[in-house]
mmCIF file of C-alpha atoms and ligand atoms in Angstrom:
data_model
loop_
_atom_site.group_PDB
_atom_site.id
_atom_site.type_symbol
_atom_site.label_atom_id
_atom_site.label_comp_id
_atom_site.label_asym_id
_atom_site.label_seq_id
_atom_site.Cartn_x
_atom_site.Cartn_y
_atom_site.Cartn_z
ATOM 1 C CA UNK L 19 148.081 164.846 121.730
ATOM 2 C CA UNK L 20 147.164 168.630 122.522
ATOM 3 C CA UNK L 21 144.190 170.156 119.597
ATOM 4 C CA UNK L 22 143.149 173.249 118.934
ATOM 5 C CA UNK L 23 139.928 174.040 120.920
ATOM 6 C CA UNK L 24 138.269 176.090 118.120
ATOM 7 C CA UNK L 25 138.984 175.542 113.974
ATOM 8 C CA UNK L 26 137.759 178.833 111.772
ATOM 9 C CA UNK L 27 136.251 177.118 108.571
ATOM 10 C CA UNK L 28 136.646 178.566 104.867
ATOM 11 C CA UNK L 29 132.886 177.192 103.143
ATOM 12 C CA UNK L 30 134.097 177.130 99.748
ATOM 13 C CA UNK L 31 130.692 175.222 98.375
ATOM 14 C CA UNK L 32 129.753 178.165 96.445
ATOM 15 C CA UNK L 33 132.555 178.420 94.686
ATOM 16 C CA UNK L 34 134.778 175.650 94.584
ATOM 17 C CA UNK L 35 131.982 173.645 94.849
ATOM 18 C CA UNK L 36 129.872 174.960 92.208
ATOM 19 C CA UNK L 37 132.112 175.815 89.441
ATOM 20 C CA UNK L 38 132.367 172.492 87.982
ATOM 21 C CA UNK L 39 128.912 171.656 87.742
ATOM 22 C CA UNK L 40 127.894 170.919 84.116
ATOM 23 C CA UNK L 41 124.117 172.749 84.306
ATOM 24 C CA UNK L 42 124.262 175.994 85.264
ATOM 25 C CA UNK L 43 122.927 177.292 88.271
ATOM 26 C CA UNK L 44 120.314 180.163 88.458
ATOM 27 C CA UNK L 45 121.671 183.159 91.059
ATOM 28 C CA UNK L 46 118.483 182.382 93.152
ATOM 29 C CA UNK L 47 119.402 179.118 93.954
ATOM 30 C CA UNK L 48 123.118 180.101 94.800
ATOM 31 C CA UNK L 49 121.845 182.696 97.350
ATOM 32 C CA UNK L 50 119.655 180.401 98.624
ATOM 33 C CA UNK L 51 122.585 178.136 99.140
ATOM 34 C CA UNK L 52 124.539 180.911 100.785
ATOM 35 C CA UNK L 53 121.771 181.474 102.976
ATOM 36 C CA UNK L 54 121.549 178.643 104.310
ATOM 37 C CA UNK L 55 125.502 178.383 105.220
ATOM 38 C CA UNK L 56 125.060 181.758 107.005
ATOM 39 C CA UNK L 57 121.799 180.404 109.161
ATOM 40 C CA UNK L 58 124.117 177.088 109.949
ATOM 41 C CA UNK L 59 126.476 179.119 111.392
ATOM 42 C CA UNK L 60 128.976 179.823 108.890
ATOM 43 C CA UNK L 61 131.207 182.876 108.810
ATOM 44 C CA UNK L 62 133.599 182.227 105.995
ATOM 45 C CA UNK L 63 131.858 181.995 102.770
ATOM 46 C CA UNK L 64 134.134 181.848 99.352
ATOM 47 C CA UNK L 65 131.029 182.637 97.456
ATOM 48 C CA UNK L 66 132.138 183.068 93.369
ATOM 49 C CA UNK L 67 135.231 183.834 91.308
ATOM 50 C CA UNK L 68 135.894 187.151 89.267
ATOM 51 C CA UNK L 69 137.608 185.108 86.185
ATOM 52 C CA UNK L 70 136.949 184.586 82.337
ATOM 53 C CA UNK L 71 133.538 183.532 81.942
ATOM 54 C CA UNK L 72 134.585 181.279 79.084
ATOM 55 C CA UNK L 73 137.456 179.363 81.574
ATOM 56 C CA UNK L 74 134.713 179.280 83.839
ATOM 57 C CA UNK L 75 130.584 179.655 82.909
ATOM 58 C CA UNK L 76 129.570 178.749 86.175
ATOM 59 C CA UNK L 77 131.123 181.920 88.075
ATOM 60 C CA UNK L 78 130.206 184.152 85.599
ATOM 61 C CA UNK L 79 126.996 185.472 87.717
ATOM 62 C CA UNK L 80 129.555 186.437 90.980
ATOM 63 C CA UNK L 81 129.458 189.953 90.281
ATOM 64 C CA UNK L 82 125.468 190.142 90.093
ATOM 65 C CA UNK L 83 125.659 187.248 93.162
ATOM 66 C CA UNK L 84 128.447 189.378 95.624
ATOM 67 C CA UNK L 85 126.174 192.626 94.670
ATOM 68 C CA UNK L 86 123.257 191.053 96.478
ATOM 69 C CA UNK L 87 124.986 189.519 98.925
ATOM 70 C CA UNK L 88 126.518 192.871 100.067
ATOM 71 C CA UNK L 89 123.730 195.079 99.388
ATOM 72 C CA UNK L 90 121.504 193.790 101.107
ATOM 73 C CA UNK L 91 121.889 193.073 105.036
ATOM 74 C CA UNK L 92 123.749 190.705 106.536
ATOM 75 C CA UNK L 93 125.188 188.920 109.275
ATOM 76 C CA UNK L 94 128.005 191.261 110.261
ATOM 77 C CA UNK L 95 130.267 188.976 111.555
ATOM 78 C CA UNK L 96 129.781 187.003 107.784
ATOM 79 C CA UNK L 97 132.603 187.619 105.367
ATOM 80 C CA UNK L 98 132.540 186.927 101.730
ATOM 81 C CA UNK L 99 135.364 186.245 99.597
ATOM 82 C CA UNK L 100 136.303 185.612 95.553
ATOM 83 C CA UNK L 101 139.136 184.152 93.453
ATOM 84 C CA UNK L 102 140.356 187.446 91.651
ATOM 85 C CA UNK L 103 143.117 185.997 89.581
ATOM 86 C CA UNK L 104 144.112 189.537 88.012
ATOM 87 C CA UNK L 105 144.111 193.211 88.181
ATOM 88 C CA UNK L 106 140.188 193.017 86.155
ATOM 89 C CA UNK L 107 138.694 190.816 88.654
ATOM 90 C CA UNK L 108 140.092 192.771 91.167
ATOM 91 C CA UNK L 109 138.629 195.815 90.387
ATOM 92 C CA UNK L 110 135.421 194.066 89.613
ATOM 93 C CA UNK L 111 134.990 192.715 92.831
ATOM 94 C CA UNK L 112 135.800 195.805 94.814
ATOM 95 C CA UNK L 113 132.964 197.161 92.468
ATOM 96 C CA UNK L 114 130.753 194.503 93.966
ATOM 97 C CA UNK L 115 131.140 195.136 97.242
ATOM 98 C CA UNK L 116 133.612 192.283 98.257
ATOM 99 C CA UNK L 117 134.615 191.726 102.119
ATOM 100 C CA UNK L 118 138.093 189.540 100.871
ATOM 101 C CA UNK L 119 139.598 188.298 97.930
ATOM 102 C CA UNK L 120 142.043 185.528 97.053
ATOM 103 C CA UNK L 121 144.749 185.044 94.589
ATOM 104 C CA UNK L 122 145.432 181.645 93.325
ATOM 105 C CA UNK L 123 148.990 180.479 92.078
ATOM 106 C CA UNK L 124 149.994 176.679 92.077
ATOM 107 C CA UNK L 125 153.316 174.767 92.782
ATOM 108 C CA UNK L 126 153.690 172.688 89.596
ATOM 109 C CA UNK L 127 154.107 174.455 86.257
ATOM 110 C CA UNK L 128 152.088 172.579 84.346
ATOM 111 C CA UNK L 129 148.356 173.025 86.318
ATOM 112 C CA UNK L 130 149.640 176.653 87.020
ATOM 113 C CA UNK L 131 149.223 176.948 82.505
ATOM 114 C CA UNK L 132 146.100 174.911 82.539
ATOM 115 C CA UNK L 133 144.630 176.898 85.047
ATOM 116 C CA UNK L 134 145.398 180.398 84.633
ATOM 117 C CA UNK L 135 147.196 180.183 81.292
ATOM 118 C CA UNK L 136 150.795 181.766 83.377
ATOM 119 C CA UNK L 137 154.186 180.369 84.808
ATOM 120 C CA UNK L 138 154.568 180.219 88.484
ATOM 121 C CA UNK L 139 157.196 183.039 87.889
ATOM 122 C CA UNK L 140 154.167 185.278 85.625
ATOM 123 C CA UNK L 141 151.475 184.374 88.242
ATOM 124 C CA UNK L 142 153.663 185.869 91.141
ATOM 125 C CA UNK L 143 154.051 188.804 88.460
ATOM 126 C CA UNK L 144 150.574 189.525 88.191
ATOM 127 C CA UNK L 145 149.375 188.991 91.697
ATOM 128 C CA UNK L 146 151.862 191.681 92.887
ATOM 129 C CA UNK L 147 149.499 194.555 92.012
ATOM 130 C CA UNK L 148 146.615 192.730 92.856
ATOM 131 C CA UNK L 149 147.467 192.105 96.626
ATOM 132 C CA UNK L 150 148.580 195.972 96.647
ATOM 133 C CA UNK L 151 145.294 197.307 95.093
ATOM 134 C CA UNK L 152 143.493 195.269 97.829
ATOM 135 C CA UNK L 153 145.730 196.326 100.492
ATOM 136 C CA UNK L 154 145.057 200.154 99.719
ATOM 137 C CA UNK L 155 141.592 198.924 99.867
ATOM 138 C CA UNK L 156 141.599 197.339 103.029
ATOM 139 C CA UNK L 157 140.412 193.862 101.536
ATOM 140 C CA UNK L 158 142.395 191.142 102.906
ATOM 141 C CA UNK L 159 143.891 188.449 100.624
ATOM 142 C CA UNK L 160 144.235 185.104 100.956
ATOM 143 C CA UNK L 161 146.683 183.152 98.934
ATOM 144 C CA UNK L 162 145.799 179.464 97.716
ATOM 145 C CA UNK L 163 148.924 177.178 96.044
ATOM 146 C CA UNK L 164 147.661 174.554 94.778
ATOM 147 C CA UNK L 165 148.757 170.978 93.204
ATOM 148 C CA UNK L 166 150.450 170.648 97.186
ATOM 149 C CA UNK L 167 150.678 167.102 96.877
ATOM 150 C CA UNK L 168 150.278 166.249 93.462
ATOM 151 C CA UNK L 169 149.488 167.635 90.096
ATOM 152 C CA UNK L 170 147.323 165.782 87.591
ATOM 153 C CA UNK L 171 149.676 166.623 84.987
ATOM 154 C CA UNK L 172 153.434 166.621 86.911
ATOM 155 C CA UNK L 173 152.859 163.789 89.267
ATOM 156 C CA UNK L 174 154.827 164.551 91.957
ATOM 157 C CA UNK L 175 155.800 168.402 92.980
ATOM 158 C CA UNK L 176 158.802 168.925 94.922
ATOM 159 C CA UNK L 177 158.480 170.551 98.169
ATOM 160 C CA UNK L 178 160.882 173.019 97.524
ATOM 161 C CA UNK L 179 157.926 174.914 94.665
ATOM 162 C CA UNK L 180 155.573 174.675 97.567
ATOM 163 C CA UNK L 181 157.450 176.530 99.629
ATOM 164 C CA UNK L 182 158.713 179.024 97.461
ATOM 165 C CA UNK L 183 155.174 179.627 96.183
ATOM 166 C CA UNK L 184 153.848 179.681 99.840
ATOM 167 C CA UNK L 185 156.354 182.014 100.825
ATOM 168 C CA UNK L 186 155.958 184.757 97.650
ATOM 169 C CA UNK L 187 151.894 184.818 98.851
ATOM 170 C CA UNK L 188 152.797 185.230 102.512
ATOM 171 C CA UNK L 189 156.102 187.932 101.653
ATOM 172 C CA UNK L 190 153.419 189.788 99.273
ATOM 173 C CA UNK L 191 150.749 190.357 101.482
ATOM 174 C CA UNK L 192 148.596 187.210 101.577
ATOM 175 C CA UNK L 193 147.126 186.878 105.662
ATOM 176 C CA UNK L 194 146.506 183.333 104.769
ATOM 177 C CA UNK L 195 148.077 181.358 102.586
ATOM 178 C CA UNK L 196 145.637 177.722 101.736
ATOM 179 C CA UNK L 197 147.093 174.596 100.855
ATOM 180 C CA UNK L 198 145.490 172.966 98.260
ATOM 181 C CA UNK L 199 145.583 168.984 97.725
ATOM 182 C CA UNK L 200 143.866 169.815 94.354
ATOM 183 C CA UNK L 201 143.480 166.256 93.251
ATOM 184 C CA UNK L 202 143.326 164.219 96.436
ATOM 185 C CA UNK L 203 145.411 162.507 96.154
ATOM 186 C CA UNK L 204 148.144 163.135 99.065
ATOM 187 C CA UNK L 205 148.459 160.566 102.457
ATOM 188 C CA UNK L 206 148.842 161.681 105.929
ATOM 189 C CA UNK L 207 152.626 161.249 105.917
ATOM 190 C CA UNK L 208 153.389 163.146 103.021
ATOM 191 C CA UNK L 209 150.604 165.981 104.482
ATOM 192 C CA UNK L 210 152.834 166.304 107.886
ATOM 193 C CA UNK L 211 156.244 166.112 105.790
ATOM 194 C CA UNK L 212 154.524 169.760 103.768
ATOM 195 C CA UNK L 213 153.037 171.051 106.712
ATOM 196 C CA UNK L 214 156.127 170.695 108.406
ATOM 197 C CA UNK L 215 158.362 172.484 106.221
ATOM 198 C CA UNK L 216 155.870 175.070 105.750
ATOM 199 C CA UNK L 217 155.617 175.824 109.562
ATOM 200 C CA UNK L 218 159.335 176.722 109.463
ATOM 201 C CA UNK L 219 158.766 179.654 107.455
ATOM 202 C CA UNK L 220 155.039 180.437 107.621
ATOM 203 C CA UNK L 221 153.816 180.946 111.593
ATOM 204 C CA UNK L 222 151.103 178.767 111.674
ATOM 205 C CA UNK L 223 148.031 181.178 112.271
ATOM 206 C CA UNK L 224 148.404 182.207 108.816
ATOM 207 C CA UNK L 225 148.092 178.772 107.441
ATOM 208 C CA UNK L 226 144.946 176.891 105.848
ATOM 209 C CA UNK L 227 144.618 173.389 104.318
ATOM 210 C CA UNK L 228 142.415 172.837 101.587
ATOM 211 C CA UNK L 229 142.021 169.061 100.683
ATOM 212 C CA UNK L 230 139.920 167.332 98.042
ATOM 213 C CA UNK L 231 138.562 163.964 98.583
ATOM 214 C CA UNK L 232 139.404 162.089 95.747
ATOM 215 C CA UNK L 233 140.730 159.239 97.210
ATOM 216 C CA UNK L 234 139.188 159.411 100.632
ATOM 217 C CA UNK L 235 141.980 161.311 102.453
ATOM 218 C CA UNK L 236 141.035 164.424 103.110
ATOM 219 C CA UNK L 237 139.891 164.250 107.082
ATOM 220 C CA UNK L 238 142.634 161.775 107.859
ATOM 221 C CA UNK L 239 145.373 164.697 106.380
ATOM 222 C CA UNK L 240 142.946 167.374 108.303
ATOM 223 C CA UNK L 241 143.826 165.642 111.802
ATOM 224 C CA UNK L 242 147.623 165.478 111.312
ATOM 225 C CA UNK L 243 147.065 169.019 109.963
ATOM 226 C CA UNK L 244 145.192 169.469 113.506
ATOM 227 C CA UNK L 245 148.045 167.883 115.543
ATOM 228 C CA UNK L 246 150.536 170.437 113.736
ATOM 229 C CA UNK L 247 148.169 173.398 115.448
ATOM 230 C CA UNK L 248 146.348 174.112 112.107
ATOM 231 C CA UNK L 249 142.776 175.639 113.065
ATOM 232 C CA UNK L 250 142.031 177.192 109.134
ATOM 233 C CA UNK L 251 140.411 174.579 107.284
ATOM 234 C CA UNK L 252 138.503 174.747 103.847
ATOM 235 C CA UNK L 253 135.736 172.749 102.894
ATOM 236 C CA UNK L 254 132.286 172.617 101.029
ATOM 237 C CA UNK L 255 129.131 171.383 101.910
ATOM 238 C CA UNK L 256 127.981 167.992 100.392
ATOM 239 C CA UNK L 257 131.750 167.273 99.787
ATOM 240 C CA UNK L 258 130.600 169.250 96.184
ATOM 241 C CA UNK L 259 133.218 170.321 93.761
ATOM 242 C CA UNK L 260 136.014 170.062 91.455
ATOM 243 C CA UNK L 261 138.440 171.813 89.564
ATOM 244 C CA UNK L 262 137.558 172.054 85.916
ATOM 245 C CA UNK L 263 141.866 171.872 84.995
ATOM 246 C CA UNK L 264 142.039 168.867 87.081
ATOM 247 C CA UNK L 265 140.606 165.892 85.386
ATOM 248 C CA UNK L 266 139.212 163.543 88.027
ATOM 249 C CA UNK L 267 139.351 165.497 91.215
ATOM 250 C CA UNK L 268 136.512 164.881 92.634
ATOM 251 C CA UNK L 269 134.876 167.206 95.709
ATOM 252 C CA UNK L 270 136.095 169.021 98.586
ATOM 253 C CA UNK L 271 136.344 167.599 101.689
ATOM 254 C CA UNK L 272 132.634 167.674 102.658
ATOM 255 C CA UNK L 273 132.139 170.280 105.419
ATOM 256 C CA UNK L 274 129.303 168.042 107.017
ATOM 257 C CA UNK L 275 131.984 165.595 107.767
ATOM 258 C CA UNK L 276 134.452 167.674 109.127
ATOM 259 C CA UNK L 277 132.176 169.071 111.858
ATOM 260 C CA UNK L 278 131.089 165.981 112.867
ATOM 261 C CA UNK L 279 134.498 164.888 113.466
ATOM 262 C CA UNK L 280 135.262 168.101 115.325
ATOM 263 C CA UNK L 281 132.652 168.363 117.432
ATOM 264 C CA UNK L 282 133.177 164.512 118.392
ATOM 265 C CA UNK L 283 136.678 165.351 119.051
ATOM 266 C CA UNK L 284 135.774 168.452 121.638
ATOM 267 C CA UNK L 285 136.573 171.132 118.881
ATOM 268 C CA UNK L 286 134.383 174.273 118.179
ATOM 269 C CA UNK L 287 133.116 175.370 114.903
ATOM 270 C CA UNK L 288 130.315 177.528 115.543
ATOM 271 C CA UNK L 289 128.100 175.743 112.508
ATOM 272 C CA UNK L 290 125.475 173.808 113.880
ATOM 273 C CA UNK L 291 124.963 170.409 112.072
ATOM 274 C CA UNK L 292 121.223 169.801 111.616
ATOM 275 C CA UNK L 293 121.140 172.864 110.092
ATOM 276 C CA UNK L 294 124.369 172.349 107.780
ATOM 277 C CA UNK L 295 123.047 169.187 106.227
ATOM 278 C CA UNK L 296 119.839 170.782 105.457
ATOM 279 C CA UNK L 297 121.859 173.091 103.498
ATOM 280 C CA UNK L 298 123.629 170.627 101.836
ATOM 281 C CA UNK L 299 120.188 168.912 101.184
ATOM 282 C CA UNK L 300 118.492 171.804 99.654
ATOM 283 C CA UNK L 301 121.624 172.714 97.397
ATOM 284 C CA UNK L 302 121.799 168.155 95.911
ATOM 285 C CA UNK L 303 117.839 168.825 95.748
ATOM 286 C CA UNK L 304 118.692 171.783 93.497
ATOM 287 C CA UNK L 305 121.371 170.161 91.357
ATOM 288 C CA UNK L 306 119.492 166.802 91.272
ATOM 289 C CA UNK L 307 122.568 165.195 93.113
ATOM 290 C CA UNK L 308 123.644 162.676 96.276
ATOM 291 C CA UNK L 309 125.837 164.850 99.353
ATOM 292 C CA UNK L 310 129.187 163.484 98.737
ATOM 293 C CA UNK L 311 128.786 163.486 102.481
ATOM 294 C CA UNK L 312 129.016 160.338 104.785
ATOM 295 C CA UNK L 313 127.357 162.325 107.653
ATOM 296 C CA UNK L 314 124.438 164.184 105.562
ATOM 297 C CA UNK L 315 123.745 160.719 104.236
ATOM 298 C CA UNK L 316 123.976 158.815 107.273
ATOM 299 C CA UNK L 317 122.039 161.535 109.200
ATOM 300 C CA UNK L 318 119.119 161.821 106.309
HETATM 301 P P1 HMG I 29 144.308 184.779 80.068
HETATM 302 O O1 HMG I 29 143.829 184.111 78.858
HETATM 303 O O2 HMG I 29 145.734 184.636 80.374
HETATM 304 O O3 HMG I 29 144.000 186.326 80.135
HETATM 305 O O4 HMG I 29 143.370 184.313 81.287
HETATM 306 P P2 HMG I 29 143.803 187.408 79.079
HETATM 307 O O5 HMG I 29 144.093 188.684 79.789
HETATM 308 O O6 HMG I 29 144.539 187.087 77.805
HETATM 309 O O7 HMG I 29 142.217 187.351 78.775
HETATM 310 C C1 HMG I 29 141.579 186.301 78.094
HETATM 311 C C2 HMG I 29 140.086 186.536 78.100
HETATM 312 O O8 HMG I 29 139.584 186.495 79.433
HETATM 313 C C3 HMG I 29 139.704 187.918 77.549
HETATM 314 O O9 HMG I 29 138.415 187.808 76.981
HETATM 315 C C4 HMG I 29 139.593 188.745 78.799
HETATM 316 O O10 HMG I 29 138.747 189.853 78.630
HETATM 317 C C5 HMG I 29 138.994 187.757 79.782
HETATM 318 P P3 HMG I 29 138.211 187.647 75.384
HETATM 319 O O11 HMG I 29 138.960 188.815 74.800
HETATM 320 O O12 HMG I 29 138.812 186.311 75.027
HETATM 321 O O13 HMG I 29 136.725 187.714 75.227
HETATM 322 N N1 HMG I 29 139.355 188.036 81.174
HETATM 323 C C6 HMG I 29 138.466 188.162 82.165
HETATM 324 N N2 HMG I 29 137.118 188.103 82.177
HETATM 325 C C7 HMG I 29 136.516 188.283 83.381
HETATM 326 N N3 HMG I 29 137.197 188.481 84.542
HETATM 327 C C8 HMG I 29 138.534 188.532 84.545
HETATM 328 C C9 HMG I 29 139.215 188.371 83.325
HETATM 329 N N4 HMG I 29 140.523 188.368 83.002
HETATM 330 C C10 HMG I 29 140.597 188.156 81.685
HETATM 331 N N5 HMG I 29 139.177 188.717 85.708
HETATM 332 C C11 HMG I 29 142.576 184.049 83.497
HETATM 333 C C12 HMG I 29 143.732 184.469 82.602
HETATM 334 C C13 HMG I 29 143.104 183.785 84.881
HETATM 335 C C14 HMG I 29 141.555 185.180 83.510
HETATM 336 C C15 HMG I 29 141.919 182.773 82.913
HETATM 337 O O14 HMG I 29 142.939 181.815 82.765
HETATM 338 C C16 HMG I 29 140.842 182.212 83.795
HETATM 339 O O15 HMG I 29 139.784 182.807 83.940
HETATM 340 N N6 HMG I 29 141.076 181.030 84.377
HETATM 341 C C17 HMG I 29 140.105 180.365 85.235
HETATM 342 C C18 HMG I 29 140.811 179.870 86.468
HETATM 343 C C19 HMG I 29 139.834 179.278 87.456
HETATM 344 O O16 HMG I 29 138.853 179.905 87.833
HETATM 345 N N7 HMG I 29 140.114 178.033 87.878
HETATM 346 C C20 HMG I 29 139.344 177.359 88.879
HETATM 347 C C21 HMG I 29 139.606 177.937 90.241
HETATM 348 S S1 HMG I 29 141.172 177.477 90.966
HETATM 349 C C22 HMG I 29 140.820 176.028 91.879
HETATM 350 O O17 HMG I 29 139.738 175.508 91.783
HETATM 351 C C23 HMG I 29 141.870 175.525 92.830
HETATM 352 C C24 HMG I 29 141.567 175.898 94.301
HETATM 353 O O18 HMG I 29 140.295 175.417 94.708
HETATM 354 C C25 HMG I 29 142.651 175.299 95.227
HETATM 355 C C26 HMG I 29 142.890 173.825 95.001
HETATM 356 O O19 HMG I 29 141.935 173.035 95.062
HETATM 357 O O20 HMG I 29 144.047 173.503 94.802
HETATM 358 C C27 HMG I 29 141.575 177.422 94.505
HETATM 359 MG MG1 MG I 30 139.873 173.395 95.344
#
C-alpha cells in the first residue's frame, strides 16, 4: 500500500480546541500555547475565530491574540489562520494582520442553523464576498464542511450535500477544502466511501480531513484517508476541543497521536514529539485538564 512520504498538519488546538472550554482563557496563556506549537515544529496554526462573541466567548480575544502574533516576529515559514464566517470578521481579521482565513459551511441543514444561524444555500451566499475580499487581499481561504459523516441533529447526511457543499468552497475560491467528522462519529468504510466521491471532483492536493474523536475513530479514518493520497490533516494538541453546536463531540483527533503514528509509519511531519507533548502538557496544566492524548499520556 503506497503513503504519502510527508503529511502538512492544520494545529487547530487554539481554536477548535479552545473554544469550548467553559473558563475562559487569559491571551497570555493562549500565546504561550501557540508558542509552544511553533517551537515543536508546527507550521499551520488555526489560532482564533473572528465570530459573535456571544456564539462564542472564548474567541472573542482573536483579534487582540492574531495582533500579537503578527506584530511581533515570527517564524516565517509559520502561518496563522481564523474562522471568518462573514464579511465583519473578514475585515477584522485582515485588520489584525491575518496570514489565512477560513470559511465554514456544513452539509446538513440543521447544524448549518445551529451553528451559524444560515441555510446551506444563505451560507454559500455570504461566503461569496468573503472568499473575494480575501482573494483581492491575497489571503488564502480554506473551506471547512462540516457534519461529513453525521450531524448531531440530522443523523445521517447524504453524500450528495457533501459534495455539493465541497464543490461550492472549491468552485469559489477555497485552496483547501477540510472535511469535518464534527461529531465522531463516522467508521473507516463510510470515510473511504466520502473521500472517494470527493476525489472525483476535488484533485486531491486540495483536500483536508478533519476528524473528531468521539468514538475513537479518528486515526483509523486518517489512514484510509492516507491510502486515498490525503497528506492535509487537522488536528489539536491534547486531542482538546469541541464544537459548542454539537452536543457531545468530544476533541479533535489529538495531534500527539497522529505523529506518533506517522513517524512509526515512515511519514514526515516536521513537529518533533518531545517537544509537542510538552506543549500539550503546559496548555492541560493551564486548563487544569488530562491530554485527551494516548501518546502524551503514555509518554508522561
Ligand atoms: P447572525 O446572528 O446570523 O448574524 O450570526 P447577525 O449579522 O444577525 O449578527 C448577530 C450578532 O453578532 C450582532 O451582535 C453582530 O454584531 C454580531 P448584536 O447586535 O447581537 O450585539 N456579529 C459579529 N460579531 C463579531 N464578529 C463577527 C460578527 N458577525 C456578527 N464576525 C454568526 C452569524 C456566524 C456571526 C454567528 O452565528 C456566530 O458567531 N456563530 C458562531 C459559529 C462558530 O464559531 N462555531 C464554532 C466553529 S465551527 C466548528 O467548530 C466546526 C469545525 O471545527 C469543523 C468541524 O469540526 O466540523 C470548523
Ligand atoms: Mg472541529
Amino acid at each position: 500500500m503506497p503513503y504519502p512520504k510527508h503529511v502538512s498538519i492544520i494545529e487547530v488546538g487554539p481554536r477548535d480546541g479552545l473554544q469550548n472550554e467553559a473558563t475562559s482563557i487569559h491571551v497570555d496563556d493562549k500565546l504561550t500555547l501557540i508558542h509552544d506549537l511553533v517551537a515543536a515544529g508546527c507550521r499551520r496554526i488555526e489560532v482564533g475565530s473572528f465570530v459573535s462573541a456571544k456564539w462564542v466567548p472564548q474567541m472573542a480575544d482573536s483579534a487582540a491574540l492574531v495582533s500579537q502574533l503578527t506584530h511581533s516576529p515570527k517564524h516565517p515559514n509559520v502561518i496563522y489562520s481564523a474562522l471568518t464566517p462573514n464579511l465583519r470578521g473578514l475585515e477584522d481579521a485582515i485588520a489584525s494582520g491575518i496570514d489565512e482565513v477560513a470559511v465554514f459551511g456544513a452539509a446538513s441543514e440543521g447544524f448549518s442553523q445551529k451553528n451559524i444561524n444560515c441555510s446551506i444555500a444563505e451560507s454559500i451566499a455570504r461566503f461569496t464576498p468573503v472568499i473575494a475580499l480575501a482573494k483581492q487581499h491575497n489571503i488564502p481561504v480554506r473551506g471547512y464542511v462540516s457534519t461529513v459523516l453525521g450531524c448531531p441533529y440530522e443523523g445521517d447526511v447524504p453524500l450528495e450535500n457533501v459534495l455539493y457543499v465541497a464543490r461550492e468552497l472549491y468552485r469559489l475560491g477555497c485552496y483547501e477544502i477540510s472535511l469535518g467528522d464534527t461529531i465522531g462519529v463516522g467508521t473507516p468504510l463510510q470515510t473511504q466511501r466520502m473521500l472517494e466521491t470527493l476525489l472525483l471532483h476535488i484533485p486531491v492536493k486540495h483536500l483536508a480531513v478533519h476528524f473528531h474523536n468521539t468514538y475513537g475513530q479518528a486515526l483509523a479514518n486518517v489512514l484510509i484517508a492516507l491510502q486515498l493520497g490525503i497528506t492535509n490533516i487537522d488536528s489539536a494538541v491534547a486531542g482538546l476541543g469541541g464544537c459548542p453546536y454539537a452536543t457531545g463531540a468530544s476533541g479533535n483527533l489529538a495531534t500527539e497521536d497522529l505523529v506518533y503514528m506517522l513517524h512509526g509509519m515512515g511519514i514526515s511531519t516536521g513537529i518533533d514529539l518531545p517537544k509537542l507533548i510538552h506543549a500539550g502538557q503546559q496548555i492541560t496544566n493551564t486548563l487544569n485538564i488530562t491530554p485527551a492524548s494516548n501518546v502524551n499520556r503514555a509518554l508522561c
